[in-house]
PDB file of N, CA and C in Angstrom:
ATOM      1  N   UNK T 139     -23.850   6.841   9.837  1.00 48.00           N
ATOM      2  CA  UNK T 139     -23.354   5.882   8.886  1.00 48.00           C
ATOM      3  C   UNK T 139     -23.019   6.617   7.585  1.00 48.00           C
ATOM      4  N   UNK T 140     -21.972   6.137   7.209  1.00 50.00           N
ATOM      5  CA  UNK T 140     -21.803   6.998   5.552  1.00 50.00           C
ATOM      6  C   UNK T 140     -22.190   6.077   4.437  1.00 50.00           C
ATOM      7  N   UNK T 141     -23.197   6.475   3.823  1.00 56.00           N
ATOM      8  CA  UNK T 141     -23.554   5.864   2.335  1.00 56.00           C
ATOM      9  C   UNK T 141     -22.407   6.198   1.254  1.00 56.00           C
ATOM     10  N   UNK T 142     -21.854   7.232   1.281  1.00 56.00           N
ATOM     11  CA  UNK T 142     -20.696   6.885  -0.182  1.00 56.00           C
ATOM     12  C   UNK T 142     -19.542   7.574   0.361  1.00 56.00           C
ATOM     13  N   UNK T 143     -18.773   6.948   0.100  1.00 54.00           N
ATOM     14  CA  UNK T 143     -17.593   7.977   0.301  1.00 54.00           C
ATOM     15  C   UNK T 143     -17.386   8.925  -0.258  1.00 54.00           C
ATOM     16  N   UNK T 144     -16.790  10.666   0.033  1.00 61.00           N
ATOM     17  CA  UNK T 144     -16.971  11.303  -0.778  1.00 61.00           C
ATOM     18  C   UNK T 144     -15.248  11.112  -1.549  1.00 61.00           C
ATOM     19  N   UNK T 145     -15.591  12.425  -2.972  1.00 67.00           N
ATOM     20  CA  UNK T 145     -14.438  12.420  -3.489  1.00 67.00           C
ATOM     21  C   UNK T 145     -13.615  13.650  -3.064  1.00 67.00           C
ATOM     22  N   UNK T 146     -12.155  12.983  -2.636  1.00 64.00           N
ATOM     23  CA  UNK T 146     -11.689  14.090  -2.017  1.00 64.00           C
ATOM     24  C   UNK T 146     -10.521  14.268  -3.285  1.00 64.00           C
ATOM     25  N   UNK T 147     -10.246  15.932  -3.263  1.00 65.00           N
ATOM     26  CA  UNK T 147      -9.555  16.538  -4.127  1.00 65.00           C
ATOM     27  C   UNK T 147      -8.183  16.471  -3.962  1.00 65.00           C
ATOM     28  N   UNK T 148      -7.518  15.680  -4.724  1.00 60.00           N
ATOM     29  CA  UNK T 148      -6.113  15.508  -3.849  1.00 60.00           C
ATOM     30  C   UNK T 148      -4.747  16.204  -4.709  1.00 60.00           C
ATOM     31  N   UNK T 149      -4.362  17.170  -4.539  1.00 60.00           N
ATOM     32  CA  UNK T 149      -3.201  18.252  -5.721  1.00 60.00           C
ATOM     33  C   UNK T 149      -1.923  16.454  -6.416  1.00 60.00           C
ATOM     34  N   UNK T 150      -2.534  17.115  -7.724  1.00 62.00           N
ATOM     35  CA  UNK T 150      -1.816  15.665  -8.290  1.00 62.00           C
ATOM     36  C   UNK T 150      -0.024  16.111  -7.969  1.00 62.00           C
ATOM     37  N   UNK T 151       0.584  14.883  -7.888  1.00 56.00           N
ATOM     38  CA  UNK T 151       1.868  14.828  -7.668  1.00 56.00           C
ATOM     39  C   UNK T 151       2.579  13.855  -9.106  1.00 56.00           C
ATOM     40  N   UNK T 152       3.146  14.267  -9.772  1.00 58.00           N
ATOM     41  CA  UNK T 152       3.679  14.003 -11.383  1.00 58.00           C
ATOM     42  C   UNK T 152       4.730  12.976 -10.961  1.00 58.00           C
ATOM     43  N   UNK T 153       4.768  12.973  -9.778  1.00 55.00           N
ATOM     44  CA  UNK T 153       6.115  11.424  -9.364  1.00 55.00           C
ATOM     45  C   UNK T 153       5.492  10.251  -9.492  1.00 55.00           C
ATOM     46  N   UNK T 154       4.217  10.127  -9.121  1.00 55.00           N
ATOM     47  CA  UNK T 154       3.491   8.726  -9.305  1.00 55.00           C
ATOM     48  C   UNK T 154       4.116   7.423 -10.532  1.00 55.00           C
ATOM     49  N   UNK T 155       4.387   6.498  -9.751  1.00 55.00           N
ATOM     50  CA  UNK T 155       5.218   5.198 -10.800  1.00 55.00           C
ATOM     51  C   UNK T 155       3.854   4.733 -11.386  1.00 55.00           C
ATOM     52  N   UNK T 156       4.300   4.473 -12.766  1.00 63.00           N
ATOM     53  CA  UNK T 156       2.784   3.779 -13.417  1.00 63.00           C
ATOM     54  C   UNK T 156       3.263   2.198 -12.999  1.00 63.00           C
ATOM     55  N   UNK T 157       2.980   1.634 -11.576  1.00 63.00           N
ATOM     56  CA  UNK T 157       3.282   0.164 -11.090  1.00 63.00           C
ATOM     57  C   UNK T 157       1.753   0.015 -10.411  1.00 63.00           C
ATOM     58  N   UNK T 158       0.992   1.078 -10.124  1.00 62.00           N
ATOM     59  CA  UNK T 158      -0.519   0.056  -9.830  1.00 62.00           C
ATOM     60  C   UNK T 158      -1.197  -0.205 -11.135  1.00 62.00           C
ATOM     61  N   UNK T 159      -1.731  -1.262 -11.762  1.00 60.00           N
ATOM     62  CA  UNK T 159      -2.532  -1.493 -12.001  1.00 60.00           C
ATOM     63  C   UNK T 159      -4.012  -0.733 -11.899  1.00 60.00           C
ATOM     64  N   UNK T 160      -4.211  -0.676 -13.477  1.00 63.00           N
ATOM     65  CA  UNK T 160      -6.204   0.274 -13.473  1.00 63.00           C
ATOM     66  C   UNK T 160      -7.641  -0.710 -13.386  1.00 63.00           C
ATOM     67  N   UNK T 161      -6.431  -1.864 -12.835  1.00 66.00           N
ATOM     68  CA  UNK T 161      -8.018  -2.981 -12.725  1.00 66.00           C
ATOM     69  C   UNK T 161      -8.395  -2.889 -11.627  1.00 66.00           C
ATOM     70  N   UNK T 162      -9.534  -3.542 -11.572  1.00 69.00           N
ATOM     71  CA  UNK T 162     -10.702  -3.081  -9.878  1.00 69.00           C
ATOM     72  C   UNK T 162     -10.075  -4.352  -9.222  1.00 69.00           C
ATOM     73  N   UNK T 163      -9.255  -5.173  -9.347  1.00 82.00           N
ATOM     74  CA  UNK T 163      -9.030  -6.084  -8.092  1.00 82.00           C
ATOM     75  C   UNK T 163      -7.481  -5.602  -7.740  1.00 82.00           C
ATOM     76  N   UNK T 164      -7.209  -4.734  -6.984  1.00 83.00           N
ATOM     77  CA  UNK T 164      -6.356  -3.840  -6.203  1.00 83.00           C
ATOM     78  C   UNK T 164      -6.903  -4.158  -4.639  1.00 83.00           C
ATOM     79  N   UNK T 165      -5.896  -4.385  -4.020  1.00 86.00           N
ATOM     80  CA  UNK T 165      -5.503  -3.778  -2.728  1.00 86.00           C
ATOM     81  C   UNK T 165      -4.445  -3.473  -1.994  1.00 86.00           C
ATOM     82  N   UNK T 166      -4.259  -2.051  -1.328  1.00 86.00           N
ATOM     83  CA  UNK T 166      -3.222  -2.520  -0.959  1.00 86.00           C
ATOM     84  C   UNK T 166      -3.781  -2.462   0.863  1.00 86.00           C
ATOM     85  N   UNK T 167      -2.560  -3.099   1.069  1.00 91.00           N
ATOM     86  CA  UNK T 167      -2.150  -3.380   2.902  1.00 91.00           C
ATOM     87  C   UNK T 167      -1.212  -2.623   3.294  1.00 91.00           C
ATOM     88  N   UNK T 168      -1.867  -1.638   4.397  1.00 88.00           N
ATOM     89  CA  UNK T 168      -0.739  -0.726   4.801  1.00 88.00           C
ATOM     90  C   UNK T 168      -0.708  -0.850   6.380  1.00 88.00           C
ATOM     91  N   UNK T 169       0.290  -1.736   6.566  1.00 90.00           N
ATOM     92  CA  UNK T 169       0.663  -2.032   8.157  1.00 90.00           C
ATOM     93  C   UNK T 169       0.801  -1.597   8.889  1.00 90.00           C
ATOM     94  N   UNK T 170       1.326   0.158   8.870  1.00 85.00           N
ATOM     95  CA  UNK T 170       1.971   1.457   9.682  1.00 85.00           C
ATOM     96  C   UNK T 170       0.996   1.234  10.660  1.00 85.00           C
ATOM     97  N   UNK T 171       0.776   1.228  11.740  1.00 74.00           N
ATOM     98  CA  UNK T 171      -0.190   1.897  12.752  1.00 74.00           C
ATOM     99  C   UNK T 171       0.459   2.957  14.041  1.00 74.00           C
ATOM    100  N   UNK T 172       1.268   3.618  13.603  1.00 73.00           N
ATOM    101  CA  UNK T 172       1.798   4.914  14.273  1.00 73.00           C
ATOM    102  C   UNK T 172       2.562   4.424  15.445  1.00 73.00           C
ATOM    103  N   UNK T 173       2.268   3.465  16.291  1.00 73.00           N
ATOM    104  CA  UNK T 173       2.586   2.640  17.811  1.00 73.00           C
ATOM    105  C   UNK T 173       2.924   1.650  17.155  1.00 73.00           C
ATOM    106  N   UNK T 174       4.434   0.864  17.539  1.00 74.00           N
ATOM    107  CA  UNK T 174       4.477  -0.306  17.215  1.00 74.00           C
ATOM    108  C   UNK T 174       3.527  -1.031  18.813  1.00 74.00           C
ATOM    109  N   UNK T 175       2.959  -0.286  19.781  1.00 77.00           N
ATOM    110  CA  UNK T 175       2.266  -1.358  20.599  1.00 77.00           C
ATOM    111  C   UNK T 175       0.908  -1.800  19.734  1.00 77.00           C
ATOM    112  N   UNK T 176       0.729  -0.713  19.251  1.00 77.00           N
ATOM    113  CA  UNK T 176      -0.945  -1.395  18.186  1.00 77.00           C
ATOM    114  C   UNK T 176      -1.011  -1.611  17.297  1.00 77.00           C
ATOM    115  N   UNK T 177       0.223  -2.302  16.611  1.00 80.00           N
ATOM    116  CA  UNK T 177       0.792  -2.674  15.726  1.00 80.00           C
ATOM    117  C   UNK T 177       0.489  -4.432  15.484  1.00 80.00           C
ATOM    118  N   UNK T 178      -0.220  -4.812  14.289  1.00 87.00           N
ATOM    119  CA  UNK T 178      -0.994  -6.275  14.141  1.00 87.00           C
ATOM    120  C   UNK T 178       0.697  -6.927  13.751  1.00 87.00           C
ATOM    121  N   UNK T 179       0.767  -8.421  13.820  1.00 92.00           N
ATOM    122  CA  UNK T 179       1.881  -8.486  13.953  1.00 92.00           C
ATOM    123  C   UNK T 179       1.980  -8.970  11.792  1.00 92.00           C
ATOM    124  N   UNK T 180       3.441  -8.455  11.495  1.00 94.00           N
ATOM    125  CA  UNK T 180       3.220  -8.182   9.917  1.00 94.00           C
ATOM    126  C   UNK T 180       3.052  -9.751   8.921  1.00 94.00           C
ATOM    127  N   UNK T 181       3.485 -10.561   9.852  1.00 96.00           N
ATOM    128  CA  UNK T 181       3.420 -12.226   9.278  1.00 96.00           C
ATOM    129  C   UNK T 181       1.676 -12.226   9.189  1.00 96.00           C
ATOM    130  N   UNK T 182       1.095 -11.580   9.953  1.00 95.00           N
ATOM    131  CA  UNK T 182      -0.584 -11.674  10.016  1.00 95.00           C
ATOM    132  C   UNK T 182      -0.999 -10.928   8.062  1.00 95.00           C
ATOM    133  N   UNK T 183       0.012  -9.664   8.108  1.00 95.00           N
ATOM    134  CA  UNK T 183      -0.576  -9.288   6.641  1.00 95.00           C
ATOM    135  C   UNK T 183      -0.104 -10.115   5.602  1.00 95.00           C
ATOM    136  N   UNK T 184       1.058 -10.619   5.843  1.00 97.00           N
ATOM    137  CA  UNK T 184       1.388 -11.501   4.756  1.00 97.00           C
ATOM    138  C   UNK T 184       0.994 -12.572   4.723  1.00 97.00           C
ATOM    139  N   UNK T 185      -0.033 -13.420   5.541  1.00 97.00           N
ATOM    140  CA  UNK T 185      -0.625 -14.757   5.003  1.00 97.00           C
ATOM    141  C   UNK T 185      -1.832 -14.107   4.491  1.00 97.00           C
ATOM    142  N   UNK T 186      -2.882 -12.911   4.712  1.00 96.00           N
ATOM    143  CA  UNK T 186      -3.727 -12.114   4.521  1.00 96.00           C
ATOM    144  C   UNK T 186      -3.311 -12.063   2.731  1.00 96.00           C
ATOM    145  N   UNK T 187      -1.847 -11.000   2.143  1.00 96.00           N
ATOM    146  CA  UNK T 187      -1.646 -11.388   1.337  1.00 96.00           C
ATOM    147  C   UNK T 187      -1.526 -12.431   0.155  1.00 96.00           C
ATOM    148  N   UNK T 188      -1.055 -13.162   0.791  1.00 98.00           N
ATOM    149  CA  UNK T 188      -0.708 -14.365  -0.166  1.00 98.00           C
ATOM    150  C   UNK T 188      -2.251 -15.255  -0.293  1.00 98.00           C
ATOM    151  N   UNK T 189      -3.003 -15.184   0.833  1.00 96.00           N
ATOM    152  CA  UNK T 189      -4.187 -15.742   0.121  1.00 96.00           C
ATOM    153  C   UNK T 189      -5.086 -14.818  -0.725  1.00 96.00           C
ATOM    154  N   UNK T 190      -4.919 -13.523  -0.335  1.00 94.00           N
ATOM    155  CA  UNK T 190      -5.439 -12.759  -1.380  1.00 94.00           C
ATOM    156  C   UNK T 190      -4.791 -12.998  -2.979  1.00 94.00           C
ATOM    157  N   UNK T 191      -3.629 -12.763  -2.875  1.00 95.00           N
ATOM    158  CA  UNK T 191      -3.074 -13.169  -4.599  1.00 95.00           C
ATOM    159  C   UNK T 191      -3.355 -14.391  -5.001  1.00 95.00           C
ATOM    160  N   UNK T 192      -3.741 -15.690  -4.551  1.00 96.00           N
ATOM    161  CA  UNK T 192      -4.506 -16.791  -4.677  1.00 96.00           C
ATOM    162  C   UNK T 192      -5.265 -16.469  -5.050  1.00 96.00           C
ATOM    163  N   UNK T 193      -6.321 -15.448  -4.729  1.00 94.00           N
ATOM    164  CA  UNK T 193      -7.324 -15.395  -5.554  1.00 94.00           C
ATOM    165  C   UNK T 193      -7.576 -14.166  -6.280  1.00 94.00           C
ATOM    166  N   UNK T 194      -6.623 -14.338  -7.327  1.00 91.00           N
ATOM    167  CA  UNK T 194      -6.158 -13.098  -8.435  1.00 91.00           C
ATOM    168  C   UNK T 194      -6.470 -11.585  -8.016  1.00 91.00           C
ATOM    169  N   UNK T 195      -6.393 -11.431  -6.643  1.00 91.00           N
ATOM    170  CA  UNK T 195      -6.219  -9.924  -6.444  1.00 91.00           C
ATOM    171  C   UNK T 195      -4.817  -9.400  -6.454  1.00 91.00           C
ATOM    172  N   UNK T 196      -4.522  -8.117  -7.183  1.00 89.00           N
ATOM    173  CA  UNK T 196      -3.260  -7.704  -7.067  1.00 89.00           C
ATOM    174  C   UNK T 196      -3.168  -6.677  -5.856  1.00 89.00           C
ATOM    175  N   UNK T 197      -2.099  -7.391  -5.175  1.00 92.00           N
ATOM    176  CA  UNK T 197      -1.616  -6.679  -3.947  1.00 92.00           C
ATOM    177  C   UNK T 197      -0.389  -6.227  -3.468  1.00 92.00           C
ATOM    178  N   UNK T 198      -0.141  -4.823  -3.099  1.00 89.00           N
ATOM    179  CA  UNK T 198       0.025  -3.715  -2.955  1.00 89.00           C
ATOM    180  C   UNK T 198       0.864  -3.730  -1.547  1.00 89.00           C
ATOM    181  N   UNK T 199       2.030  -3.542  -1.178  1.00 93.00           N
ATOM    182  CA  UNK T 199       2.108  -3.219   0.526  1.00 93.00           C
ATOM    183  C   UNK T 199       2.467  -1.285   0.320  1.00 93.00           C
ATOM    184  N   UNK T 200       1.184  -0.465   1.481  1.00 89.00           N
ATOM    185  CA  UNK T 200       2.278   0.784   1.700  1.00 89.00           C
ATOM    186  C   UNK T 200       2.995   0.723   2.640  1.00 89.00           C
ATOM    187  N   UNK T 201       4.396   1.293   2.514  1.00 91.00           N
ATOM    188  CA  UNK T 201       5.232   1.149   3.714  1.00 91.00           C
ATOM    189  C   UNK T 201       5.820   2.378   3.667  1.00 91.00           C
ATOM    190  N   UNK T 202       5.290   2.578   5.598  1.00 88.00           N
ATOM    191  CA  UNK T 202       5.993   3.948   5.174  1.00 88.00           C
ATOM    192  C   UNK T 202       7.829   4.147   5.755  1.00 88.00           C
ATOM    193  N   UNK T 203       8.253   5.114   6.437  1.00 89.00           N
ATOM    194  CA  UNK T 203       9.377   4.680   6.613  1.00 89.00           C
ATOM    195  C   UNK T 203       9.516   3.808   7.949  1.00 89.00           C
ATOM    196  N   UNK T 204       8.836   3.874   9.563  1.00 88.00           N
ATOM    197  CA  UNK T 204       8.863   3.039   9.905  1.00 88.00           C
ATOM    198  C   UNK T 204       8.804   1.667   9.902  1.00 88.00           C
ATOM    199  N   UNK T 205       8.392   1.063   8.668  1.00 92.00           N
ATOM    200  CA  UNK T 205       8.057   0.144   8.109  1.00 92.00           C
ATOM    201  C   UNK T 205       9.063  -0.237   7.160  1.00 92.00           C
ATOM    202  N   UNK T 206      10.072   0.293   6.904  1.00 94.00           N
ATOM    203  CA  UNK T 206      11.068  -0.367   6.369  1.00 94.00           C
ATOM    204  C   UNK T 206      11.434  -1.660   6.408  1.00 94.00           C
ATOM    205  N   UNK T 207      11.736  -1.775   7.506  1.00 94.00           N
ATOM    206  CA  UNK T 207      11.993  -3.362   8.453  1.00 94.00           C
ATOM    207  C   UNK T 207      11.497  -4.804   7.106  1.00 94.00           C
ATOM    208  N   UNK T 208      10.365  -4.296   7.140  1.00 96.00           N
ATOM    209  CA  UNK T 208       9.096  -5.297   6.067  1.00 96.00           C
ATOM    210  C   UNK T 208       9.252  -5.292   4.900  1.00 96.00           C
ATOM    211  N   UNK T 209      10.447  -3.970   4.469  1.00 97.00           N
ATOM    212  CA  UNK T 209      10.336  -4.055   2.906  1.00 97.00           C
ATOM    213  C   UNK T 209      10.905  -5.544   2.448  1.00 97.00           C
ATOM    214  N   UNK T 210      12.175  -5.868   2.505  1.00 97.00           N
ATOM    215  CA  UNK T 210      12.622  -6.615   2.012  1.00 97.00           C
ATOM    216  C   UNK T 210      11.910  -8.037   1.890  1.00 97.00           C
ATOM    217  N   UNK T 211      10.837  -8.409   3.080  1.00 97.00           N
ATOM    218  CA  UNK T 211      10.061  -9.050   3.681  1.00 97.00           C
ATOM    219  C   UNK T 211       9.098  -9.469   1.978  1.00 97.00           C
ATOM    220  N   UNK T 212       8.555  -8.170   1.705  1.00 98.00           N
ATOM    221  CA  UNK T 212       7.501  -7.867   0.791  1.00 98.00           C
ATOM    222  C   UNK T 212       8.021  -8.619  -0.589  1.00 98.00           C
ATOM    223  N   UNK T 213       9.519  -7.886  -0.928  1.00 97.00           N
ATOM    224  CA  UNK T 213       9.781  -8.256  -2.349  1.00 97.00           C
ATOM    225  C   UNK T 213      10.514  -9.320  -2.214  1.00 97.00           C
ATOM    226  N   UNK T 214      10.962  -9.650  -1.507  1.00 98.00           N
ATOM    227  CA  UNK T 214      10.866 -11.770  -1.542  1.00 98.00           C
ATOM    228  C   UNK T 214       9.965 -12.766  -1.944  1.00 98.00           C
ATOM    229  N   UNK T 215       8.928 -11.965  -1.551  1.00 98.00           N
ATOM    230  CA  UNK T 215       7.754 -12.542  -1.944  1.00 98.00           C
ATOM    231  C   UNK T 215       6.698 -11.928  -2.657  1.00 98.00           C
ATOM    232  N   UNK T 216       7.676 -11.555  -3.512  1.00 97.00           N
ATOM    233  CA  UNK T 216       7.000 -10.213  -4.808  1.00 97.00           C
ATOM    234  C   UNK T 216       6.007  -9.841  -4.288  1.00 97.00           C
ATOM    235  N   UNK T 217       5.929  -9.282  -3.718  1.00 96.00           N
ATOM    236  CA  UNK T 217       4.721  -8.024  -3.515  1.00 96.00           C
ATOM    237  C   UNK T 217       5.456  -6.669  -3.743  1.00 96.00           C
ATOM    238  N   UNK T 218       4.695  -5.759  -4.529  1.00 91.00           N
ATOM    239  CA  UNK T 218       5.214  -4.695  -4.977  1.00 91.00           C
ATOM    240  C   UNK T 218       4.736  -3.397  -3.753  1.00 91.00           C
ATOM    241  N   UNK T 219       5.740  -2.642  -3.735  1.00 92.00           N
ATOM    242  CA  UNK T 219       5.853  -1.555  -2.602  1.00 92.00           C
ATOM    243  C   UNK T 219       5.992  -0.436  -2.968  1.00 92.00           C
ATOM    244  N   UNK T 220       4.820   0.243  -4.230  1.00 86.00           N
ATOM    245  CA  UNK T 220       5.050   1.319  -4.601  1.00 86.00           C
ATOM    246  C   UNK T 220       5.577   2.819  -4.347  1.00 86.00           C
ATOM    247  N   UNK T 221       5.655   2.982  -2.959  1.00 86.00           N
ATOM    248  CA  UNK T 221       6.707   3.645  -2.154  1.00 86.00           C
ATOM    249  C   UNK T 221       7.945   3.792  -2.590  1.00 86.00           C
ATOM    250  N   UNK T 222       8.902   2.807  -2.657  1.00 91.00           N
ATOM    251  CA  UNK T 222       9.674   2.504  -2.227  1.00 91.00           C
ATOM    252  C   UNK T 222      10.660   2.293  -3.412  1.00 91.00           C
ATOM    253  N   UNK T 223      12.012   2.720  -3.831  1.00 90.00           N
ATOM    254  CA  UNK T 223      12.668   2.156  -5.266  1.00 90.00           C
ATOM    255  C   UNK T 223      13.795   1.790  -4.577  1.00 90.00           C
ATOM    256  N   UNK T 224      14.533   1.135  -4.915  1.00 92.00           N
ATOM    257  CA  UNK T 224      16.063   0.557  -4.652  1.00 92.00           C
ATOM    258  C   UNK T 224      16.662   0.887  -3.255  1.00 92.00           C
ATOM    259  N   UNK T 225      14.988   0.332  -2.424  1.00 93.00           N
ATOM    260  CA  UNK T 225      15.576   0.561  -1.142  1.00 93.00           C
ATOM    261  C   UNK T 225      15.488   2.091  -0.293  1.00 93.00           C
ATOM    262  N   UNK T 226      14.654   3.084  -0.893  1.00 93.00           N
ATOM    263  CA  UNK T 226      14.573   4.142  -0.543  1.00 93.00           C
ATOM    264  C   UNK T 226      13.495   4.362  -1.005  1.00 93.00           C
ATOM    265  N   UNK T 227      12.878   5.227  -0.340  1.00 90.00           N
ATOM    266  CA  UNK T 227      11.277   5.873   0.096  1.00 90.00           C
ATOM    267  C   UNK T 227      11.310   6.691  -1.433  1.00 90.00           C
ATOM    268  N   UNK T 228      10.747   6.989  -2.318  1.00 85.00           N
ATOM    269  CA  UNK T 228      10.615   8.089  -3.570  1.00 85.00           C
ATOM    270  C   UNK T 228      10.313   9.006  -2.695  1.00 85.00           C
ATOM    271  N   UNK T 229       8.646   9.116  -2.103  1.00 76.00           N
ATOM    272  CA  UNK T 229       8.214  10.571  -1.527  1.00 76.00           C
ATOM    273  C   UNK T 229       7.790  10.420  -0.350  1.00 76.00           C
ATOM    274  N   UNK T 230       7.960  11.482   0.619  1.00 76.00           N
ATOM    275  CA  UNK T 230       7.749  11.765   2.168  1.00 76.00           C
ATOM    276  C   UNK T 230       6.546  12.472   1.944  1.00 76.00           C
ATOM    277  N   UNK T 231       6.014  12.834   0.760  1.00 74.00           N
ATOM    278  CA  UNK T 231       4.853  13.931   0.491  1.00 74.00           C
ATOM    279  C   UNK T 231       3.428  13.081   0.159  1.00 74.00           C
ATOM    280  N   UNK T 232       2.765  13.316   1.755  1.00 76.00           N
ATOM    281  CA  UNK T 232       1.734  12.663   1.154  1.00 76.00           C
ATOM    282  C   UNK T 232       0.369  12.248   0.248  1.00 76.00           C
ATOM    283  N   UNK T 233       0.566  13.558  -0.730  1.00 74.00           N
ATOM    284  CA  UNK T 233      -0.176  13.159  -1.592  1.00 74.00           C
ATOM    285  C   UNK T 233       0.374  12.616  -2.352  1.00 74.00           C
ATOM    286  N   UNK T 234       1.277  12.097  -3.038  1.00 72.00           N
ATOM    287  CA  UNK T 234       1.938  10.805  -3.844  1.00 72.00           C
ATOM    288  C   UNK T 234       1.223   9.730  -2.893  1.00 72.00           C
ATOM    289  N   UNK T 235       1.394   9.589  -2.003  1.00 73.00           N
ATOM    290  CA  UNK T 235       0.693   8.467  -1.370  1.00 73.00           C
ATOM    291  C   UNK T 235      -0.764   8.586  -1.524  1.00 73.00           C
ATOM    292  N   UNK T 236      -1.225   9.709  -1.121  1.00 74.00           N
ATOM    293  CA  UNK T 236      -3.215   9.971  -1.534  1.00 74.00           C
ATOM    294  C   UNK T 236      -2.995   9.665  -3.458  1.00 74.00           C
ATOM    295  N   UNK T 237      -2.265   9.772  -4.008  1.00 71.00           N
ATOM    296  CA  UNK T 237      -2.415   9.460  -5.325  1.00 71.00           C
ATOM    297  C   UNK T 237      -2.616   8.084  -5.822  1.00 71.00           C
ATOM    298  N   UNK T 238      -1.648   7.684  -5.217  1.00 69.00           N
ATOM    299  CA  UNK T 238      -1.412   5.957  -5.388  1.00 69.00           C
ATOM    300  C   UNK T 238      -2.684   5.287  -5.197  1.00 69.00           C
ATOM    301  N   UNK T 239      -3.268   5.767  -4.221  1.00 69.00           N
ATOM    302  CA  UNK T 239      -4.228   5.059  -3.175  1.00 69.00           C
ATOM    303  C   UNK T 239      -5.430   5.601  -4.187  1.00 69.00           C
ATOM    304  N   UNK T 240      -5.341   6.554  -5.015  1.00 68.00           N
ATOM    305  CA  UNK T 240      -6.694   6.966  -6.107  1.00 68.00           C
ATOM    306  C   UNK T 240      -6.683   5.751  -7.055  1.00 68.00           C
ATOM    307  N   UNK T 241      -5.509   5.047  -7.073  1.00 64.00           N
ATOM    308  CA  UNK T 241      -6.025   3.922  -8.447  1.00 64.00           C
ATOM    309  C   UNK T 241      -6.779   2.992  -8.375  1.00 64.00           C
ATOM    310  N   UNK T 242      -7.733   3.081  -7.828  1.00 59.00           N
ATOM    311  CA  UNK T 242      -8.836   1.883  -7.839  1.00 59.00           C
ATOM    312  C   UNK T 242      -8.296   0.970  -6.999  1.00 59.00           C
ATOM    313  N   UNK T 243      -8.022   0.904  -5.526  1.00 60.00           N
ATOM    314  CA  UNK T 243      -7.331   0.312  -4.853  1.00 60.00           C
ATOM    315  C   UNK T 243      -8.044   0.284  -3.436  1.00 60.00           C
ATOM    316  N   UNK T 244      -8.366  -1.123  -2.786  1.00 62.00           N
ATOM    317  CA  UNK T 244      -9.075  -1.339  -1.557  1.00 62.00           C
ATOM    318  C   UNK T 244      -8.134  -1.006  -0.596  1.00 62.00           C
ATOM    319  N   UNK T 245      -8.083  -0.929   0.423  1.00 61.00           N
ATOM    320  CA  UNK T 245      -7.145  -0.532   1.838  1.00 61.00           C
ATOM    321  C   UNK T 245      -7.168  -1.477   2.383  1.00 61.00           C
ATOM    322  N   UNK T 246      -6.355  -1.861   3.287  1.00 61.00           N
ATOM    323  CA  UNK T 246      -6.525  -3.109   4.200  1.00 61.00           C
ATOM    324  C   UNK T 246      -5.682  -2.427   5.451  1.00 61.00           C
ATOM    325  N   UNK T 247      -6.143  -2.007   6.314  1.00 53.00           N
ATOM    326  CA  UNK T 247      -5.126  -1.599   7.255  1.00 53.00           C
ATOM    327  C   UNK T 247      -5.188  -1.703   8.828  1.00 53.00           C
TER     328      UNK T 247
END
């Protein structure tokens, strides 16, 4: 069993958008599961979502590029996709993503 998580050292990446939030009610939901066969179906994260922002958590989708499909999905229904700017991925490098995920931010995946 693990009692704490440790802290892992992650080489900062200077692209990071200041769009998460430094408050402790963060999460984000990251749908990717490598197989679309073991893949939860994404209407499941978005009612998951929306009752989470009901109750003033700010939430987060990562999407990576398979997951495109969902972007537009997301910002219809304002959820912010820090990934992602005008329709295109910012970084393929994943520590921008291990960065993002340092801001005080729960996982849901």
């Amino acid at each position: 069993m693990i009692n704490k998580i440790p802290n892992i050292n992650v080489p900062i990446n200077n692209t990071i958008p200041e769009i998460i939030s430094n408050k402790s009610r963060n999460i984000a939901i990251a749908p990717g599961a490598g197989n679309p066969i073991r893949q939860w179906k994404f209407d499941n994260y978005l009612q998951i979502a929306k009752k989470l922002r009901s109750q003033n958590y700010n939430i987060y989708f990562f999407l990576g590029p398979n997951e495109k499909p969902f972007l537009d999905i997301c910002l219809n229904n304002k959820f912010i996709c820090p990934e992602w700017e005008n329709g295109e991925i910012i970084s393929k490098d994943i520590s921008f993503t291990m960065n993002l995920a340092k801001k005080n931010v729960l996982f849901v995946m």
